[in-house]
PDB file of N, CA and C in Angstrom:
ATOM      1  N   MET A   4      70.933 -20.956 -27.693  1.00  0.00           N
ATOM      2  CA  MET A   4      69.936 -21.714 -28.276  1.00  0.00           C
ATOM      3  C   MET A   4      69.942 -23.280 -27.408  1.00  0.00           C
ATOM      4  N   ARG A   5      68.929 -23.658 -26.986  1.00  0.00           N
ATOM      5  CA  ARG A   5      69.056 -25.074 -26.369  1.00  0.00           C
ATOM      6  C   ARG A   5      68.592 -26.015 -27.347  1.00  0.00           C
ATOM      7  N   THR A   6      69.196 -27.188 -27.282  1.00  0.00           N
ATOM      8  CA  THR A   6      68.774 -28.585 -27.900  1.00  0.00           C
ATOM      9  C   THR A   6      68.187 -29.529 -27.156  1.00  0.00           C
ATOM     10  N   VAL A   7      67.123 -30.000 -27.969  1.00  0.00           N
ATOM     11  CA  VAL A   7      65.912 -30.777 -27.421  1.00  0.00           C
ATOM     12  C   VAL A   7      66.297 -32.147 -28.362  1.00  0.00           C
ATOM     13  N   GLN A   8      66.180 -33.267 -27.288  1.00  0.00           N
ATOM     14  CA  GLN A   8      66.250 -34.711 -28.003  1.00  0.00           C
ATOM     15  C   GLN A   8      65.071 -35.056 -28.473  1.00  0.00           C
ATOM     16  N   ILE A   9      64.684 -35.653 -29.578  1.00  0.00           N
ATOM     17  CA  ILE A   9      63.483 -36.100 -30.037  1.00  0.00           C
ATOM     18  C   ILE A   9      63.803 -37.648 -30.102  1.00  0.00           C
ATOM     19  N   LYS A  10      62.802 -38.206 -29.349  1.00  0.00           N
ATOM     20  CA  LYS A  10      62.904 -39.532 -29.598  1.00  0.00           C
ATOM     21  C   LYS A  10      61.605 -40.331 -29.930  1.00  0.00           C
ATOM     22  N   CYS A  11      61.615 -41.651 -30.325  1.00  0.00           N
ATOM     23  CA  CYS A  11      60.512 -42.299 -30.753  1.00  0.00           C
ATOM     24  C   CYS A  11      59.579 -42.690 -29.373  1.00  0.00           C
ATOM     25  N   ASN A  12      58.265 -43.438 -29.661  1.00  0.00           N
ATOM     26  CA  ASN A  12      57.556 -44.005 -28.568  1.00  0.00           C
ATOM     27  C   ASN A  12      58.183 -44.958 -27.773  1.00  0.00           C
ATOM     28  N   ARG A  13      59.242 -45.628 -28.171  1.00  0.00           N
ATOM     29  CA  ARG A  13      59.831 -46.487 -27.551  1.00  0.00           C
ATOM     30  C   ARG A  13      61.227 -45.821 -26.789  1.00  0.00           C
ATOM     31  N   GLU A  14      61.446 -44.604 -26.674  1.00  0.00           N
ATOM     32  CA  GLU A  14      62.536 -43.823 -26.032  1.00  0.00           C
ATOM     33  C   GLU A  14      63.692 -44.042 -26.896  1.00  0.00           C
ATOM     34  N   ARG A  15      63.935 -44.313 -28.024  1.00  0.00           N
ATOM     35  CA  ARG A  15      65.025 -44.311 -28.819  1.00  0.00           C
ATOM     36  C   ARG A  15      65.324 -43.043 -29.463  1.00  0.00           C
ATOM     37  N   ARG A  16      66.489 -42.484 -29.448  1.00  0.00           N
ATOM     38  CA  ARG A  16      66.678 -41.326 -29.971  1.00  0.00           C
ATOM     39  C   ARG A  16      66.833 -40.999 -31.717  1.00  0.00           C
ATOM     40  N   LEU A  17      65.915 -40.199 -32.089  1.00  0.00           N
ATOM     41  CA  LEU A  17      65.910 -40.162 -33.354  1.00  0.00           C
ATOM     42  C   LEU A  17      66.766 -38.622 -34.183  1.00  0.00           C
ATOM     43  N   PHE A  18      66.242 -37.822 -33.394  1.00  0.00           N
ATOM     44  CA  PHE A  18      67.283 -36.724 -33.992  1.00  0.00           C
ATOM     45  C   PHE A  18      67.002 -35.544 -32.994  1.00  0.00           C
ATOM     46  N   ASP A  19      67.937 -34.496 -32.920  1.00  0.00           N
ATOM     47  CA  ASP A  19      68.175 -33.390 -32.117  1.00  0.00           C
ATOM     48  C   ASP A  19      67.299 -32.217 -32.973  1.00  0.00           C
ATOM     49  N   THR A  20      66.935 -31.148 -32.267  1.00  0.00           N
ATOM     50  CA  THR A  20      66.228 -29.865 -32.657  1.00  0.00           C
ATOM     51  C   THR A  20      66.568 -28.680 -31.563  1.00  0.00           C
ATOM     52  N   ILE A  21      66.516 -27.571 -32.074  1.00  0.00           N
ATOM     53  CA  ILE A  21      66.529 -26.497 -31.301  1.00  0.00           C
ATOM     54  C   ILE A  21      65.185 -26.222 -30.489  1.00  0.00           C
ATOM     55  N   GLU A  22      65.217 -25.650 -29.420  1.00  0.00           N
ATOM     56  CA  GLU A  22      64.103 -25.261 -28.822  1.00  0.00           C
ATOM     57  C   GLU A  22      63.396 -24.117 -29.285  1.00  0.00           C
ATOM     58  N   GLY A  23      61.817 -24.172 -29.352  1.00  0.00           N
ATOM     59  CA  GLY A  23      61.251 -23.216 -30.475  1.00  0.00           C
ATOM     60  C   GLY A  23      60.915 -23.562 -31.795  1.00  0.00           C
ATOM     61  N   SER A  24      61.627 -24.699 -32.287  1.00  0.00           N
ATOM     62  CA  SER A  24      61.426 -25.248 -33.683  1.00  0.00           C
ATOM     63  C   SER A  24      59.965 -25.437 -33.499  1.00  0.00           C
ATOM     64  N   LYS A  25      59.083 -25.216 -34.826  1.00  0.00           N
ATOM     65  CA  LYS A  25      57.907 -25.788 -35.307  1.00  0.00           C
ATOM     66  C   LYS A  25      58.189 -26.737 -36.321  1.00  0.00           C
ATOM     67  N   LEU A  26      57.865 -27.992 -35.962  1.00  0.00           N
ATOM     68  CA  LEU A  26      58.150 -29.100 -36.905  1.00  0.00           C
ATOM     69  C   LEU A  26      56.884 -30.178 -36.827  1.00  0.00           C
ATOM     70  N   LYS A  27      56.516 -30.635 -38.091  1.00  0.00           N
ATOM     71  CA  LYS A  27      55.884 -31.878 -38.283  1.00  0.00           C
ATOM     72  C   LYS A  27      56.661 -32.587 -39.256  1.00  0.00           C
ATOM     73  N   ILE A  28      57.101 -33.622 -38.602  1.00  0.00           N
ATOM     74  CA  ILE A  28      58.136 -34.891 -39.477  1.00  0.00           C
ATOM     75  C   ILE A  28      57.434 -35.938 -39.311  1.00  0.00           C
ATOM     76  N   LEU A  29      57.739 -36.601 -40.371  1.00  0.00           N
ATOM     77  CA  LEU A  29      57.311 -38.130 -40.746  1.00  0.00           C
ATOM     78  C   LEU A  29      58.820 -38.732 -40.653  1.00  0.00           C
ATOM     79  N   ILE A  30      59.091 -39.823 -39.842  1.00  0.00           N
ATOM     80  CA  ILE A  30      60.344 -40.396 -39.725  1.00  0.00           C
ATOM     81  C   ILE A  30      60.431 -41.778 -39.834  1.00  0.00           C
ATOM     82  N   LYS A  31      61.193 -42.409 -40.372  1.00  0.00           N
ATOM     83  CA  LYS A  31      61.103 -44.165 -40.189  1.00  0.00           C
ATOM     84  C   LYS A  31      62.399 -44.429 -39.693  1.00  0.00           C
ATOM     85  N   CYS A  32      62.040 -45.119 -38.445  1.00  0.00           N
ATOM     86  CA  CYS A  32      63.284 -45.521 -37.876  1.00  0.00           C
ATOM     87  C   CYS A  32      63.992 -46.784 -38.411  1.00  0.00           C
ATOM     88  N   SER A  33      65.224 -46.612 -38.298  1.00  0.00           N
ATOM     89  CA  SER A  33      66.218 -47.717 -39.059  1.00  0.00           C
ATOM     90  C   SER A  33      65.524 -49.284 -38.540  1.00  0.00           C
ATOM     91  N   ASN A  34      65.269 -49.298 -37.067  1.00  0.00           N
ATOM     92  CA  ASN A  34      65.062 -50.338 -36.662  1.00  0.00           C
ATOM     93  C   ASN A  34      66.122 -51.456 -36.561  1.00  0.00           C
ATOM     94  N   THR A  35      67.367 -50.965 -36.251  1.00  0.00           N
ATOM     95  CA  THR A  35      68.457 -51.676 -36.006  1.00  0.00           C
ATOM     96  C   THR A  35      68.515 -52.832 -35.167  1.00  0.00           C
ATOM     97  N   LYS A  36      69.492 -53.678 -35.303  1.00  0.00           N
ATOM     98  CA  LYS A  36      69.538 -54.965 -34.665  1.00  0.00           C
ATOM     99  C   LYS A  36      69.526 -54.529 -33.108  1.00  0.00           C
ATOM    100  N   VAL A  37      70.383 -53.615 -32.775  1.00  0.00           N
ATOM    101  CA  VAL A  37      70.332 -53.111 -31.538  1.00  0.00           C
ATOM    102  C   VAL A  37      69.293 -52.771 -30.598  1.00  0.00           C
ATOM    103  N   CYS A  38      68.227 -52.545 -31.484  1.00  0.00           N
ATOM    104  CA  CYS A  38      66.801 -51.948 -30.787  1.00  0.00           C
ATOM    105  C   CYS A  38      66.068 -52.980 -30.146  1.00  0.00           C
ATOM    106  N   PRO A  39      65.839 -53.117 -28.888  1.00  0.00           N
ATOM    107  CA  PRO A  39      65.048 -54.012 -28.284  1.00  0.00           C
ATOM    108  C   PRO A  39      63.584 -54.329 -28.546  1.00  0.00           C
ATOM    109  N   TYR A  40      63.065 -53.373 -29.250  1.00  0.00           N
ATOM    110  CA  TYR A  40      61.578 -53.325 -29.621  1.00  0.00           C
ATOM    111  C   TYR A  40      61.296 -53.568 -31.017  1.00  0.00           C
ATOM    112  N   LYS A  41      62.368 -54.130 -31.804  1.00  0.00           N
ATOM    113  CA  LYS A  41      62.261 -54.286 -33.039  1.00  0.00           C
ATOM    114  C   LYS A  41      60.996 -55.145 -33.748  1.00  0.00           C
ATOM    115  N   SER A  42      60.645 -56.037 -33.019  1.00  0.00           N
ATOM    116  CA  SER A  42      59.579 -57.117 -33.238  1.00  0.00           C
ATOM    117  C   SER A  42      58.371 -56.210 -33.110  1.00  0.00           C
ATOM    118  N   ASP A  43      57.948 -55.211 -32.134  1.00  0.00           N
ATOM    119  CA  ASP A  43      56.655 -54.764 -32.117  1.00  0.00           C
ATOM    120  C   ASP A  43      56.669 -53.148 -32.307  1.00  0.00           C
ATOM    121  N   CYS A  44      57.735 -52.739 -33.239  1.00  0.00           N
ATOM    122  CA  CYS A  44      57.909 -51.277 -33.364  1.00  0.00           C
ATOM    123  C   CYS A  44      57.216 -50.941 -34.685  1.00  0.00           C
ATOM    124  N   PRO A  45      56.149 -49.959 -34.805  1.00  0.00           N
ATOM    125  CA  PRO A  45      55.511 -49.370 -36.115  1.00  0.00           C
ATOM    126  C   PRO A  45      56.656 -48.943 -37.073  1.00  0.00           C
ATOM    127  N   ARG A  46      57.670 -48.582 -36.588  1.00  0.00           N
ATOM    128  CA  ARG A  46      58.726 -47.949 -37.409  1.00  0.00           C
ATOM    129  C   ARG A  46      58.411 -46.612 -37.853  1.00  0.00           C
ATOM    130  N   THR A  47      57.442 -46.239 -38.408  1.00  0.00           N
ATOM    131  CA  THR A  47      57.101 -44.637 -38.932  1.00  0.00           C
ATOM    132  C   THR A  47      56.615 -44.019 -37.571  1.00  0.00           C
ATOM    133  N   THR A  48      57.176 -42.935 -37.262  1.00  0.00           N
ATOM    134  CA  THR A  48      56.757 -42.083 -36.473  1.00  0.00           C
ATOM    135  C   THR A  48      56.582 -40.691 -36.858  1.00  0.00           C
ATOM    136  N   GLU A  49      55.757 -40.007 -36.392  1.00  0.00           N
ATOM    137  CA  GLU A  49      55.033 -38.739 -36.817  1.00  0.00           C
ATOM    138  C   GLU A  49      55.409 -37.865 -35.418  1.00  0.00           C
ATOM    139  N   ILE A  50      56.227 -37.003 -35.751  1.00  0.00           N
ATOM    140  CA  ILE A  50      56.581 -36.161 -34.743  1.00  0.00           C
ATOM    141  C   ILE A  50      55.985 -34.602 -34.739  1.00  0.00           C
ATOM    142  N   ILE A  51      55.297 -33.936 -34.222  1.00  0.00           N
ATOM    143  CA  ILE A  51      54.671 -32.533 -34.101  1.00  0.00           C
ATOM    144  C   ILE A  51      55.217 -32.152 -32.907  1.00  0.00           C
ATOM    145  N   LEU A  52      55.978 -30.871 -33.275  1.00  0.00           N
ATOM    146  CA  LEU A  52      56.686 -30.147 -32.016  1.00  0.00           C
ATOM    147  C   LEU A  52      56.537 -28.579 -32.233  1.00  0.00           C
ATOM    148  N   GLY A  53      55.944 -28.151 -31.251  1.00  0.00           N
ATOM    149  CA  GLY A  53      55.620 -26.506 -31.121  1.00  0.00           C
ATOM    150  C   GLY A  53      54.465 -26.057 -31.953  1.00  0.00           C
ATOM    151  N   ALA A  54      53.430 -26.827 -32.364  1.00  0.00           N
ATOM    152  CA  ALA A  54      52.297 -26.400 -32.614  1.00  0.00           C
ATOM    153  C   ALA A  54      51.140 -27.638 -32.536  1.00  0.00           C
ATOM    154  N   GLU A  55      49.862 -27.238 -32.755  1.00  0.00           N
ATOM    155  CA  GLU A  55      48.893 -28.402 -33.163  1.00  0.00           C
ATOM    156  C   GLU A  55      48.903 -28.871 -34.228  1.00  0.00           C
ATOM    157  N   LYS A  56      48.468 -30.093 -34.445  1.00  0.00           N
ATOM    158  CA  LYS A  56      48.559 -30.706 -35.521  1.00  0.00           C
ATOM    159  C   LYS A  56      47.723 -30.067 -36.875  1.00  0.00           C
ATOM    160  N   GLU A  57      46.773 -29.316 -36.348  1.00  0.00           N
ATOM    161  CA  GLU A  57      45.962 -28.419 -37.686  1.00  0.00           C
ATOM    162  C   GLU A  57      46.581 -27.531 -38.187  1.00  0.00           C
ATOM    163  N   ALA A  58      47.677 -27.087 -37.392  1.00  0.00           N
ATOM    164  CA  ALA A  58      48.392 -25.911 -37.993  1.00  0.00           C
ATOM    165  C   ALA A  58      49.316 -26.170 -39.179  1.00  0.00           C
ATOM    166  N   PHE A  59      49.526 -27.413 -39.187  1.00  0.00           N
ATOM    167  CA  PHE A  59      50.385 -27.754 -40.668  1.00  0.00           C
ATOM    168  C   PHE A  59      49.207 -28.248 -41.681  1.00  0.00           C
ATOM    169  N   GLU A  60      49.829 -27.932 -42.884  1.00  0.00           N
ATOM    170  CA  GLU A  60      49.115 -28.602 -44.078  1.00  0.00           C
ATOM    171  C   GLU A  60      49.762 -30.181 -44.323  1.00  0.00           C
ATOM    172  N   GLU A  61      49.192 -30.887 -44.983  1.00  0.00           N
ATOM    173  CA  GLU A  61      49.215 -32.155 -45.156  1.00  0.00           C
ATOM    174  C   GLU A  61      50.084 -32.498 -46.456  1.00  0.00           C
ATOM    175  N   PHE A  62      51.136 -31.502 -46.822  1.00  0.00           N
ATOM    176  CA  PHE A  62      52.106 -31.628 -48.145  1.00  0.00           C
ATOM    177  C   PHE A  62      53.445 -31.706 -47.401  1.00  0.00           C
ATOM    178  N   TYR A  63      54.025 -32.901 -47.780  1.00  0.00           N
ATOM    179  CA  TYR A  63      55.379 -33.137 -47.174  1.00  0.00           C
ATOM    180  C   TYR A  63      56.474 -33.025 -48.396  1.00  0.00           C
ATOM    181  N   LYS A  64      57.558 -32.775 -47.760  1.00  0.00           N
ATOM    182  CA  LYS A  64      58.818 -32.565 -48.455  1.00  0.00           C
ATOM    183  C   LYS A  64      59.907 -33.619 -48.148  1.00  0.00           C
ATOM    184  N   ALA A  65      60.514 -34.244 -49.038  1.00  0.00           N
ATOM    185  CA  ALA A  65      61.609 -35.333 -48.452  1.00  0.00           C
ATOM    186  C   ALA A  65      62.764 -34.484 -48.313  1.00  0.00           C
ATOM    187  N   ILE A  66      63.427 -34.882 -46.816  1.00  0.00           N
ATOM    188  CA  ILE A  66      64.698 -34.148 -46.813  1.00  0.00           C
ATOM    189  C   ILE A  66      65.795 -35.204 -46.740  1.00  0.00           C
ATOM    190  N   ASN A  67      66.605 -35.132 -47.551  1.00  0.00           N
ATOM    191  CA  ASN A  67      67.906 -36.169 -47.951  1.00  0.00           C
ATOM    192  C   ASN A  67      69.257 -35.819 -47.117  1.00  0.00           C
ATOM    193  N   CYS A  68      69.958 -36.755 -46.850  1.00  0.00           N
ATOM    194  CA  CYS A  68      71.397 -36.381 -46.283  1.00  0.00           C
ATOM    195  C   CYS A  68      72.140 -35.682 -47.400  1.00  0.00           C
ATOM    196  N   PRO A  69      72.825 -34.744 -46.841  1.00  0.00           N
ATOM    197  CA  PRO A  69      73.620 -33.784 -47.792  1.00  0.00           C
ATOM    198  C   PRO A  69      74.865 -34.444 -47.992  1.00  0.00           C
ATOM    199  N   TYR A  70      75.413 -35.583 -47.556  1.00  0.00           N
ATOM    200  CA  TYR A  70      76.408 -36.349 -47.840  1.00  0.00           C
ATOM    201  C   TYR A  70      76.492 -37.718 -48.719  1.00  0.00           C
ATOM    202  N   CYS A  71      75.305 -38.483 -48.561  1.00  0.00           N
ATOM    203  CA  CYS A  71      75.102 -39.494 -49.318  1.00  0.00           C
ATOM    204  C   CYS A  71      73.750 -39.527 -50.224  1.00  0.00           C
ATOM    205  N   GLY A  72      72.936 -38.729 -49.809  1.00  0.00           N
ATOM    206  CA  GLY A  72      71.904 -38.527 -50.621  1.00  0.00           C
ATOM    207  C   GLY A  72      70.464 -39.418 -49.873  1.00  0.00           C
ATOM    208  N   LYS A  73      70.785 -40.196 -49.145  1.00  0.00           N
ATOM    209  CA  LYS A  73      69.660 -41.412 -48.431  1.00  0.00           C
ATOM    210  C   LYS A  73      68.652 -40.035 -47.866  1.00  0.00           C
ATOM    211  N   ARG A  74      67.344 -40.614 -48.128  1.00  0.00           N
ATOM    212  CA  ARG A  74      66.198 -39.938 -47.577  1.00  0.00           C
ATOM    213  C   ARG A  74      66.164 -40.072 -45.978  1.00  0.00           C
ATOM    214  N   LEU A  75      66.140 -38.985 -45.303  1.00  0.00           N
ATOM    215  CA  LEU A  75      66.245 -38.994 -43.734  1.00  0.00           C
ATOM    216  C   LEU A  75      64.818 -39.022 -43.241  1.00  0.00           C
ATOM    217  N   PHE A  76      64.179 -38.064 -43.961  1.00  0.00           N
ATOM    218  CA  PHE A  76      62.698 -37.770 -43.311  1.00  0.00           C
ATOM    219  C   PHE A  76      61.894 -37.023 -44.162  1.00  0.00           C
ATOM    220  N   ASP A  77      60.581 -36.738 -43.881  1.00  0.00           N
ATOM    221  CA  ASP A  77      59.868 -35.940 -44.481  1.00  0.00           C
ATOM    222  C   ASP A  77      59.205 -34.703 -43.598  1.00  0.00           C
ATOM    223  N   VAL A  78      59.333 -33.724 -44.179  1.00  0.00           N
ATOM    224  CA  VAL A  78      58.473 -32.611 -43.270  1.00  0.00           C
ATOM    225  C   VAL A  78      57.483 -31.982 -44.028  1.00  0.00           C
ATOM    226  N   SER A  79      56.587 -31.603 -43.054  1.00  0.00           N
ATOM    227  CA  SER A  79      55.399 -30.824 -43.700  1.00  0.00           C
ATOM    228  C   SER A  79      55.419 -29.479 -43.962  1.00  0.00           C
ATOM    229  N   THR A  80      54.494 -28.867 -44.726  1.00  0.00           N
ATOM    230  CA  THR A  80      54.683 -27.418 -45.036  1.00  0.00           C
ATOM    231  C   THR A  80      54.464 -26.484 -44.001  1.00  0.00           C
ATOM    232  N   GLY A  81      55.042 -25.415 -43.647  1.00  0.00           N
ATOM    233  CA  GLY A  81      55.000 -24.507 -42.494  1.00  0.00           C
ATOM    234  C   GLY A  81      56.098 -25.087 -41.338  1.00  0.00           C
ATOM    235  N   SER A  82      56.691 -26.224 -41.697  1.00  0.00           N
ATOM    236  CA  SER A  82      57.728 -26.281 -40.644  1.00  0.00           C
ATOM    237  C   SER A  82      58.717 -25.576 -40.677  1.00  0.00           C
ATOM    238  N   VAL A  83      59.229 -25.225 -39.397  1.00  0.00           N
ATOM    239  CA  VAL A  83      60.670 -24.254 -39.411  1.00  0.00           C
ATOM    240  C   VAL A  83      61.468 -24.613 -38.307  1.00  0.00           C
ATOM    241  N   GLY A  84      62.824 -25.108 -38.483  1.00  0.00           N
ATOM    242  CA  GLY A  84      63.557 -25.263 -37.454  1.00  0.00           C
ATOM    243  C   GLY A  84      64.974 -25.849 -37.850  1.00  0.00           C
ATOM    244  N   ILE A  85      65.400 -26.420 -37.026  1.00  0.00           N
ATOM    245  CA  ILE A  85      66.978 -27.023 -37.360  1.00  0.00           C
ATOM    246  C   ILE A  85      66.938 -28.236 -36.908  1.00  0.00           C
ATOM    247  N   VAL A  86      67.271 -29.307 -37.787  1.00  0.00           N
ATOM    248  CA  VAL A  86      67.344 -30.812 -37.260  1.00  0.00           C
ATOM    249  C   VAL A  86      68.915 -31.104 -37.294  1.00  0.00           C
ATOM    250  N   THR A  87      69.369 -31.806 -36.222  1.00  0.00           N
ATOM    251  CA  THR A  87      70.630 -32.627 -36.436  1.00  0.00           C
ATOM    252  C   THR A  87      70.562 -33.968 -36.190  1.00  0.00           C
ATOM    253  N   ILE A  88      70.714 -34.857 -37.227  1.00  0.00           N
ATOM    254  CA  ILE A  88      70.410 -36.171 -37.337  1.00  0.00           C
ATOM    255  C   ILE A  88      71.748 -36.976 -37.896  1.00  0.00           C
ATOM    256  N   LYS A  89      72.049 -38.376 -37.475  1.00  0.00           N
ATOM    257  CA  LYS A  89      73.010 -39.030 -37.804  1.00  0.00           C
ATOM    258  C   LYS A  89      72.179 -40.094 -39.002  1.00  0.00           C
ATOM    259  N   CYS A  90      73.024 -40.047 -40.026  1.00  0.00           N
ATOM    260  CA  CYS A  90      72.406 -40.556 -41.224  1.00  0.00           C
ATOM    261  C   CYS A  90      72.572 -42.260 -41.061  1.00  0.00           C
ATOM    262  N   GLU A  91      71.774 -42.942 -41.253  1.00  0.00           N
ATOM    263  CA  GLU A  91      71.916 -44.530 -40.835  1.00  0.00           C
ATOM    264  C   GLU A  91      72.789 -45.096 -42.121  1.00  0.00           C
ATOM    265  N   MET A  92      72.852 -44.602 -43.202  1.00  0.00           N
ATOM    266  CA  MET A  92      73.487 -45.008 -44.153  1.00  0.00           C
ATOM    267  C   MET A  92      75.148 -44.788 -44.297  1.00  0.00           C
ATOM    268  N   CYS A  93      75.462 -43.524 -44.143  1.00  0.00           N
ATOM    269  CA  CYS A  93      76.707 -43.159 -44.260  1.00  0.00           C
ATOM    270  C   CYS A  93      77.294 -42.849 -42.966  1.00  0.00           C
ATOM    271  N   GLY A  94      76.779 -42.754 -41.750  1.00  0.00           N
ATOM    272  CA  GLY A  94      77.173 -42.475 -40.501  1.00  0.00           C
ATOM    273  C   GLY A  94      77.505 -41.099 -40.232  1.00  0.00           C
ATOM    274  N   LYS A  95      77.267 -40.162 -40.874  1.00  0.00           N
ATOM    275  CA  LYS A  95      77.626 -38.985 -40.670  1.00  0.00           C
ATOM    276  C   LYS A  95      76.389 -38.060 -40.170  1.00  0.00           C
ATOM    277  N   VAL A  96      76.992 -37.329 -39.350  1.00  0.00           N
ATOM    278  CA  VAL A  96      75.894 -36.223 -38.673  1.00  0.00           C
ATOM    279  C   VAL A  96      75.840 -35.093 -39.405  1.00  0.00           C
ATOM    280  N   ALA A  97      74.373 -34.504 -39.696  1.00  0.00           N
ATOM    281  CA  ALA A  97      74.161 -33.460 -40.386  1.00  0.00           C
ATOM    282  C   ALA A  97      73.310 -32.727 -39.768  1.00  0.00           C
ATOM    283  N   THR A  98      73.636 -31.222 -39.948  1.00  0.00           N
ATOM    284  CA  THR A  98      72.601 -30.343 -39.252  1.00  0.00           C
ATOM    285  C   THR A  98      71.934 -29.606 -40.401  1.00  0.00           C
ATOM    286  N   ILE A  99      70.650 -29.741 -40.372  1.00  0.00           N
ATOM    287  CA  ILE A  99      69.757 -29.358 -41.462  1.00  0.00           C
ATOM    288  C   ILE A  99      68.852 -28.364 -41.122  1.00  0.00           C
ATOM    289  N   PRO A 100      68.902 -26.842 -41.854  1.00  0.00           N
ATOM    290  CA  PRO A 100      67.816 -26.150 -41.560  1.00  0.00           C
ATOM    291  C   PRO A 100      66.592 -26.542 -42.341  1.00  0.00           C
ATOM    292  N   VAL A 101      65.565 -26.537 -41.620  1.00  0.00           N
ATOM    293  CA  VAL A 101      64.023 -26.754 -42.342  1.00  0.00           C
ATOM    294  C   VAL A 101      63.263 -25.549 -42.401  1.00  0.00           C
ATOM    295  N   ILE A 102      63.256 -25.351 -43.734  1.00  0.00           N
ATOM    296  CA  ILE A 102      62.097 -24.389 -43.958  1.00  0.00           C
ATOM    297  C   ILE A 102      61.256 -25.045 -44.909  1.00  0.00           C
ATOM    298  N   ALA A 103      60.407 -25.617 -44.789  1.00  0.00           N
ATOM    299  CA  ALA A 103      59.635 -26.382 -45.587  1.00  0.00           C
ATOM    300  C   ALA A 103      58.200 -25.452 -46.466  1.00  0.00           C
ATOM    301  N   ASP A 104      58.235 -25.095 -47.661  1.00  0.00           N
ATOM    302  CA  ASP A 104      57.250 -24.310 -48.130  1.00  0.00           C
ATOM    303  C   ASP A 104      56.692 -24.976 -49.319  1.00  0.00           C
ATOM    304  N   GLN A 105      55.576 -24.695 -49.759  1.00  0.00           N
ATOM    305  CA  GLN A 105      55.162 -25.581 -51.128  1.00  0.00           C
ATOM    306  C   GLN A 105      56.088 -24.962 -52.305  1.00  0.00           C
ATOM    307  N   GLY A 106      56.473 -25.930 -52.831  1.00  0.00           N
ATOM    308  CA  GLY A 106      56.942 -25.720 -54.237  1.00  0.00           C
ATOM    309  C   GLY A 106      58.211 -26.659 -54.606  1.00  0.00           C
TER     310      GLY A 106
END
């Protein structure tokens, strides 16, 4: 399995996923003080990977950090994949299997 880096529109790394994932994610960038674009950044980014926008339903499920419980991102129904992300709150790296179904 090959890892793919997902970046915001300002080329800041948001998370990693495996190649072949089918994801629609809404993620809010932490907009930390080290980001050179923090004054003109929209912060919320929609990531669509592996399918057309219409292939996903508009129902979102919150995904939280398994260590501290902070909300990391929202994932749309029909998304399938694995996301590796660093929590901005606790600093730990979590690998999260994403299987978002309604329920």
